[in-house]
Coordinates of C-alpha atoms in Angstrom, one line a residue:
X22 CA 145.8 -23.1 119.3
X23 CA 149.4 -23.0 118.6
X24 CA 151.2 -25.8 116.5
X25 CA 153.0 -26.9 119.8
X26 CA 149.6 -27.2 121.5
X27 CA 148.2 -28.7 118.5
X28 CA 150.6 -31.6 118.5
X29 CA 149.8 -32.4 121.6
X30 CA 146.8 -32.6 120.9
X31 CA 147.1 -35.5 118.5
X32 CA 146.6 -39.3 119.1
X33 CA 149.7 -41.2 120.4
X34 CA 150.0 -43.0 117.2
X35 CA 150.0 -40.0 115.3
X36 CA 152.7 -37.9 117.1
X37 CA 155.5 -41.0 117.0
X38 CA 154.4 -43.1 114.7
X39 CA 156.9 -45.3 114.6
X40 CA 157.4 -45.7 117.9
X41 CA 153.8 -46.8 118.4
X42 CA 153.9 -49.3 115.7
X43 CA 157.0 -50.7 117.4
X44 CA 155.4 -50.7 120.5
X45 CA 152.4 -52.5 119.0
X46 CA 154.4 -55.3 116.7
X47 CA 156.4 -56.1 119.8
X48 CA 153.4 -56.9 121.9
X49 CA 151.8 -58.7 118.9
X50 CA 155.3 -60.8 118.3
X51 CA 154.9 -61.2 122.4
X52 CA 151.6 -62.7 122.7
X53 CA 152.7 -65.3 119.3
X54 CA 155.9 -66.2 121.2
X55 CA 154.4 -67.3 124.2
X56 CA 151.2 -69.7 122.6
X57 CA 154.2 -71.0 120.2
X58 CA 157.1 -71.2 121.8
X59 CA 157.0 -75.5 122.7
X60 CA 157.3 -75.9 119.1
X61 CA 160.5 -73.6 119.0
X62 CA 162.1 -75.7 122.1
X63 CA 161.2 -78.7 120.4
X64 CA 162.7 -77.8 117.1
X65 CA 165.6 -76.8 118.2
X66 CA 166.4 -80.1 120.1
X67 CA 165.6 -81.6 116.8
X68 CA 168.5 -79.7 115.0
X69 CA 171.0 -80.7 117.5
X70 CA 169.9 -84.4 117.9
X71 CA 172.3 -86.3 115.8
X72 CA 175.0 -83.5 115.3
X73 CA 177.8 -85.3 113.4
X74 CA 180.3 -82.7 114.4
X75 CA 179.6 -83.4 117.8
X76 CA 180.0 -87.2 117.3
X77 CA 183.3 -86.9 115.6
X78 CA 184.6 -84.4 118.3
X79 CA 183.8 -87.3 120.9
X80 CA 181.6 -84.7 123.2
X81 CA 178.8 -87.3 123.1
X82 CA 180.6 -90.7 122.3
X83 CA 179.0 -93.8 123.4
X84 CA 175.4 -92.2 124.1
X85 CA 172.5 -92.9 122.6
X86 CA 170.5 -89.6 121.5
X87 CA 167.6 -89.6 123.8
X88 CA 164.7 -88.4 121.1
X89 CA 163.0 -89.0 117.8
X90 CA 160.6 -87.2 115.9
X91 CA 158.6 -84.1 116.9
X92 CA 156.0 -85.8 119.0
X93 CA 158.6 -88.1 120.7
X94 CA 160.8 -85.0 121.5
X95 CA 158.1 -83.0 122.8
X96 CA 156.8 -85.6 124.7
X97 CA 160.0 -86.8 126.1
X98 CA 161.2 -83.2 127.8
X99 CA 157.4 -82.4 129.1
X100 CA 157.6 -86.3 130.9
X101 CA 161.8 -86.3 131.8
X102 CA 162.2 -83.0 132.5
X103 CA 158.4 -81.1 133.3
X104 CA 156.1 -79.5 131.6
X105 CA 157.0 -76.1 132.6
X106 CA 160.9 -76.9 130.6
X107 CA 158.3 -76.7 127.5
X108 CA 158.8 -72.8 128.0
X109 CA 162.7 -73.0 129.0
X110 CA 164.2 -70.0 127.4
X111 CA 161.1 -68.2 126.5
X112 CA 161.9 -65.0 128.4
X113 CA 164.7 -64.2 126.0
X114 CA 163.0 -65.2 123.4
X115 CA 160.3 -62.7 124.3
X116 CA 163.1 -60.1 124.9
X117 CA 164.5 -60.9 121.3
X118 CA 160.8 -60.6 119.5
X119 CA 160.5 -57.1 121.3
X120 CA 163.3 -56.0 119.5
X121 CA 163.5 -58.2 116.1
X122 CA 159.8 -57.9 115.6
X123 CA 160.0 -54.1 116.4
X124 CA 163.0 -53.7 114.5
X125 CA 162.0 -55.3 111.4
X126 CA 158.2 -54.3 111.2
X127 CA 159.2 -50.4 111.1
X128 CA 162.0 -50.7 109.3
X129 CA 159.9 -52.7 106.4
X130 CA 157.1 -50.4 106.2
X131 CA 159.5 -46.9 105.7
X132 CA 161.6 -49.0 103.4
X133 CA 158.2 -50.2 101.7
X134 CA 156.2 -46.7 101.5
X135 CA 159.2 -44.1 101.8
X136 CA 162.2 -45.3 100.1
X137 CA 160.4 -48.3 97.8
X138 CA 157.5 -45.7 96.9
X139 CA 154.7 -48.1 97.1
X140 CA 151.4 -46.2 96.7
X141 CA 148.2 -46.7 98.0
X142 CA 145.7 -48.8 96.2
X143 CA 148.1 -49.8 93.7
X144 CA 150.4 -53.3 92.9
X145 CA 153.7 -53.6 94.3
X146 CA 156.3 -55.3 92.3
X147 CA 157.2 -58.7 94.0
X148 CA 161.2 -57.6 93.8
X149 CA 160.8 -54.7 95.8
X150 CA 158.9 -56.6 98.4
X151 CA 161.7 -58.9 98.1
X152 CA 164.4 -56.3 98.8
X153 CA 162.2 -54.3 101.7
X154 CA 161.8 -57.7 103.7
X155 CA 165.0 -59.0 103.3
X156 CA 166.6 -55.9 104.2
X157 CA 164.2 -55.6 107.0
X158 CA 164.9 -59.3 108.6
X159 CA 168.4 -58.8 108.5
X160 CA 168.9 -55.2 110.3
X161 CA 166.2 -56.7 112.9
X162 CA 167.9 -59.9 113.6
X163 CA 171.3 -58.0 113.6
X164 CA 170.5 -55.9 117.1
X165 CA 168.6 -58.7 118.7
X166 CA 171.2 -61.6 117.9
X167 CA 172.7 -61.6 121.3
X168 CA 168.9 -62.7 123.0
X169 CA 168.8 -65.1 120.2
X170 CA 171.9 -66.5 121.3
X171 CA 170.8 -66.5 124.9
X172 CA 167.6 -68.1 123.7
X173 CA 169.2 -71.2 121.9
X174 CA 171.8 -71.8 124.7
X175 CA 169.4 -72.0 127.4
X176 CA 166.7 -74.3 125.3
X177 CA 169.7 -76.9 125.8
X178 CA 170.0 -76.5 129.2
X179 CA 167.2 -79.3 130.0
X180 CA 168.9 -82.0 127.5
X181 CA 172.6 -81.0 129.1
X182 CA 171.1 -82.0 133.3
X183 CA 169.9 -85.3 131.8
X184 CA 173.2 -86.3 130.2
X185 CA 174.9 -85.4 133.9
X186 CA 176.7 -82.1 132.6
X187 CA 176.7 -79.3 134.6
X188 CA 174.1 -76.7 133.9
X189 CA 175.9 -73.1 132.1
X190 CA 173.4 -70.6 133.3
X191 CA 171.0 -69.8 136.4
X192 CA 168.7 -67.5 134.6
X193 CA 168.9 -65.2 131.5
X194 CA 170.8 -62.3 133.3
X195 CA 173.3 -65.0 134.2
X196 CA 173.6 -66.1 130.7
X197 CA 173.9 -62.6 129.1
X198 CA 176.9 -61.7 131.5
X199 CA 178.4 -65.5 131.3
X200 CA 179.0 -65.2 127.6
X201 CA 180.2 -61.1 128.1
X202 CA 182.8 -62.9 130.7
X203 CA 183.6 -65.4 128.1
X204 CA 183.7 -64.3 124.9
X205 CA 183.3 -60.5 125.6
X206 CA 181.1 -58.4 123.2
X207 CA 182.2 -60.2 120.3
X208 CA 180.6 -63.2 122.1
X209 CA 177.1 -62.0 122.2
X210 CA 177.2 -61.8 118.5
X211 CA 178.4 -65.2 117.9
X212 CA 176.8 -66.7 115.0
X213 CA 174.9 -63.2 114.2
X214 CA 176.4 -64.1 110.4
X215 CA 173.6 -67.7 109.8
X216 CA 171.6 -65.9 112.4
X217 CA 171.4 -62.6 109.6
X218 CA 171.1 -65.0 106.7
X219 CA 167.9 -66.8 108.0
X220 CA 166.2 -64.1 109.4
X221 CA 166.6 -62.5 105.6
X222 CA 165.3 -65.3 104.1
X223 CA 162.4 -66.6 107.4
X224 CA 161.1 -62.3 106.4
X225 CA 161.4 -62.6 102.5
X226 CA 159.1 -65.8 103.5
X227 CA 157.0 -64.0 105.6
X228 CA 156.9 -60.1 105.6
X229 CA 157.4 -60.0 101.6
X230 CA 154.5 -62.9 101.4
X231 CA 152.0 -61.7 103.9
X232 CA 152.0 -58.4 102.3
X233 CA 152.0 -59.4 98.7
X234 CA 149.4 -62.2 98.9
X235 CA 147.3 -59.5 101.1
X236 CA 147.1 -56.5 98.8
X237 CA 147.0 -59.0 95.9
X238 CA 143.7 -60.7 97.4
X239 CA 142.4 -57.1 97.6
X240 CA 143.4 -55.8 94.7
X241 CA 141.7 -58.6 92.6
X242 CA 139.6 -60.6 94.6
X243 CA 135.9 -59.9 96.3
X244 CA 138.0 -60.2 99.7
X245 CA 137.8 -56.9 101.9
X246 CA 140.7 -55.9 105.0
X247 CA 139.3 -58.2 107.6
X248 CA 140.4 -61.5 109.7
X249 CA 140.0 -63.9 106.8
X250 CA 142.3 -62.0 104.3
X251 CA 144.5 -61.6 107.6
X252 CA 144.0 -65.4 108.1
X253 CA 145.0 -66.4 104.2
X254 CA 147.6 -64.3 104.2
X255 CA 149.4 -65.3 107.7
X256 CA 148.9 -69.1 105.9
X257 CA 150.6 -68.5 103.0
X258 CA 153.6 -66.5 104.7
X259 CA 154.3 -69.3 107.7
X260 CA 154.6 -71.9 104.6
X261 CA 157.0 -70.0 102.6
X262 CA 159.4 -69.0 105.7
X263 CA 159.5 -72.5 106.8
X264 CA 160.7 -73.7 103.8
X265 CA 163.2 -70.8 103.2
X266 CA 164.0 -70.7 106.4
X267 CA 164.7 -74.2 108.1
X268 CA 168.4 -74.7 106.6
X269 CA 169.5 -71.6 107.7
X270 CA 168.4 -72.1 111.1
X271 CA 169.7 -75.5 111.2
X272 CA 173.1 -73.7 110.7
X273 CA 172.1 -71.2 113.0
X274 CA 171.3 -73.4 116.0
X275 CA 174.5 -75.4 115.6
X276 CA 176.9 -72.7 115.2
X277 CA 175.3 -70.7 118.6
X278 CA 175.1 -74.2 120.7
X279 CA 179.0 -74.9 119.8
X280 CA 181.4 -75.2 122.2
X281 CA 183.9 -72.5 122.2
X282 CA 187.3 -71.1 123.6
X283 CA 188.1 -68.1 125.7
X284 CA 188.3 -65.9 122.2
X285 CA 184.7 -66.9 121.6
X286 CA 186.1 -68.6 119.0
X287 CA 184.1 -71.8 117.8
X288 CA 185.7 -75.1 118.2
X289 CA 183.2 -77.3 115.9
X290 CA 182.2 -74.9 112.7
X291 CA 184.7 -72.0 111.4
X292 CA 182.2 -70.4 109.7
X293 CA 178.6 -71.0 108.9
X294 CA 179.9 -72.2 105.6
X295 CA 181.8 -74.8 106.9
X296 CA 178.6 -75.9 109.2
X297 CA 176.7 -76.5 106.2
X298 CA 179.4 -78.6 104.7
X299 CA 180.0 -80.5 107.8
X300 CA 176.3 -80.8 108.1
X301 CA 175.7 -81.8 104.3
X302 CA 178.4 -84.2 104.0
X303 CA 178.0 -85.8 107.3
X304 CA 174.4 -86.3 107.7
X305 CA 172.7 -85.8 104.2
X306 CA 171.4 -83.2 102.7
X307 CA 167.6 -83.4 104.4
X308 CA 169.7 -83.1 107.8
X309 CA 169.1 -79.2 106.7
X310 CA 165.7 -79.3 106.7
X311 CA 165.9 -81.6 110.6
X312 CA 163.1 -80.1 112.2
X313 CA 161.0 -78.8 109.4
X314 CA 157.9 -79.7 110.7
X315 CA 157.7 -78.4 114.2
X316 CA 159.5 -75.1 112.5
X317 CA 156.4 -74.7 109.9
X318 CA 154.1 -76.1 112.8
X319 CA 155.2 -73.3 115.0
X320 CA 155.5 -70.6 112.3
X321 CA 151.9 -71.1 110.7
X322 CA 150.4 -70.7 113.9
X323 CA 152.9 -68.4 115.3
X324 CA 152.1 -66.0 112.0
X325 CA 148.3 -66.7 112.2
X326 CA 148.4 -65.4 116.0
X327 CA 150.7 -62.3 115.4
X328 CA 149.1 -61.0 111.9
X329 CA 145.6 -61.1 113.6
X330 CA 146.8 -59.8 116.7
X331 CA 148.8 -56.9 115.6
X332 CA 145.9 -56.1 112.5
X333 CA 143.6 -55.5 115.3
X334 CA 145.9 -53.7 117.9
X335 CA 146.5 -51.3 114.7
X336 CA 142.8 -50.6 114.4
X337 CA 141.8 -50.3 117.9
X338 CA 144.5 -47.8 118.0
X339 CA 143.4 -46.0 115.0
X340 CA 147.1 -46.9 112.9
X341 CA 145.7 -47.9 109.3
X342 CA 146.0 -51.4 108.3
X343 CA 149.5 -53.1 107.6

C-alpha cells in the first residue's frame, strides 16, 4: 500500500486532526448553547437594566425599568413577550460558539502540547495553563466578535417593542448587513476590545481550570478519566469564569448595546475604560458584577453540558481525552 493510499486509509480524526476536534467542540458548544441559552438572555437584560449612562443621556427618562432580579426578569419576558423570546438571539449565538468554541479549543490544545510542551502523565505548571487559555479565549473571541455583537443586539430587541421603539432587525442576516451598512466593517467589531478581555479571562476561568483540576484529580487522586472527573471538573471551571468573567461582560454588553453614529462610533462609552468608570462611579462597584448569578447559573450548567458532551463525542470518535 502506498503512503497516499495509506492515509486514506486512516480514521477521519486522524488525517485532520484539528479540523475534527473543531468540528466536534463546535457541536459540543452547540448542544450547551441551546439547553443554556435563557439564562444568557436573561443576564444580559440584567446588565442593561439600570444603565446610568443611559439615564443621564435621557434615552429612557421618565420610565420605570420594567424588571428585577433573575427570576422576575426571566419570568417577565417568557409572560410579556412569549416563551419562545426566551431563545431570541440564539441562532447567532450558536453561529458565534461554532466559531469561538472551535477557535479556542484547537488553538489551546497546540498551544498546550506543542508550543507549552506539556507531557503526558506529567504536572503542568498552573502559569502556562494560564498563558495557553488566555491566549486561547482571546484569538477565539477575536474572529467571532461580530456574531457576538449580533447576539447581544438582538437579545434587546424584545425589551425595545415593549418600550414602543421600533424594532432594528428582522432576523440575524438582517442584522449582520444593518450594522455593515452602518458602521461598515469596523462596525462588526465594535466592542471586540471588552469582548477580547472577558473572553481571556471567562477561558483562564474555564479552559485553564477544567484542565488543571482534571489532570490534577488524576494525577493524585483514586479518580480515573470518566463523567464524574468530567463532572468535578466542568464545576470548578463554571465557578471560576463567572467570577472572572462577569465585570468584563458587564462592560462588554453595554459598550455593544450603545447607541452609535454613522462612523460606528459609540455615543455613550469612548472606550471600555471609560464604561467601567461610568459604570463604577455611577452605579457602585457591585453594578459590575449585575447579573452574576444567572451568568454562573448559566455557565455551571452550560460547562457541565459541553465538557461531558464533547469528552464523549472525543471517545466515540476515537480522539484521546481532552
Amino acid at each position: 500500500m502506498s503512503p497516499a493510499e495509506e492515509e486514506r486509509s486512516l480514521p477521519l480524526p486522524e488525517r485532520w486532526p484539528r479540523a475534527s476536534k473543531f468540528a466536534l467542540s463546535a457541536c459540543a458548544a452547540a448542544v450547551a448553547e441551546l439547553v443554556t441559552f435563557p439564562l444568557d438572555l436573561t443576564k444580559t437584560r440584567l446588565q442593561i437594566q439600570g444603565e446610568a449612562a443611559v439615564r443621564r443621556d435621557g434615552a429612557v427618562a421618565g420610565q420605570a425599568v420594567p424588571y428585577r432580579g433573575m427570576l422576575r426578569t426571566a419570568a417577565g419576558i417568557a409572560q410579556e413577550e412569549g416563551v419562545r423570546k426566551l431563545w431570541q438571539g440564539a441562532t447567532p449565538a450558536v453561529y458565534r460558539h461554532i466559531v469561538y468554541t472551535g477557535v479556542r479549543m484547537v488553538t489551546y490544545e497546540h498551544l498546550r502540547d506543542s508550543v507549552l510542551g506539556r507531557a503526558e502523565g506529567e504536572s503542568f505548571p498552573l502559569w502556562k495553563a494560564v498563558v495557553g487559555g488566555m491566549s486561547a479565549g482571546a484569538i477565539g473571541q477575536f474572529f467571532a466578535s461580530p456574531t457576538d455583537l449580533v447576539k447581544v443586539q438582538m437579545q434587546m430587541e424584545g425589551k425595545r417593542k415593549l418600550e414602543g421603539k421600533p424594532l432594528r432587525f428582522r432576523g440575524v442576516h438582517h442584522a449582520f448587513l444593518k450594522i455593515l451598512s452602518e458602521g461598515g466593517v469596523r462596525g462588526l467589531w465594535a466592542g471586540w476590545v471588552p469582548n477580547v478581555q472577558r473572553a481571556a479571562l471567562v477561558n483562564m476561568g474555564d479552559l485553564t481550570t477544567y484542565d488543571s483540576v482534571k489532570h490534577f484529580l488524576l494525577l493524585n487522586t483514586t479518580l480515573v478519566d470518566n463523567s464524574v472527573t468530567h463532572s468535578v471538573s466542568s464545576a470548578c471551571s463554571g465557578l471560576v469564569a463567572a467570577v472572572l468573567g462577569t465585570p468584563a461582560d458587564v462592560v462588554k454588553t453595554r459598550i455593544m448595546n450603545q447607541p452609535r453614529d454613522k462612523q460606528g462610533r459609540g455615543l455613550l462609552y469612548k472606550s471600555s475604560m471609560d464604561c467601567l468608570i461610568q459604570t463604577v462611579q455611577g452605579e457602585g462597584f457591585m453594578s459590575l458584577y449585575k447579573g452574576f448569578i444567572p451568568t454562573w447559573m448559566r455557565m455551571a450548567p452550560w460547562s457541565l453540558v459541553f465538557w461531558l458532551t464533547y469528552e464523549q463525542i472525543r471517545r466515540m470518535c476515537g480522539v484521546s481525552s481532552f
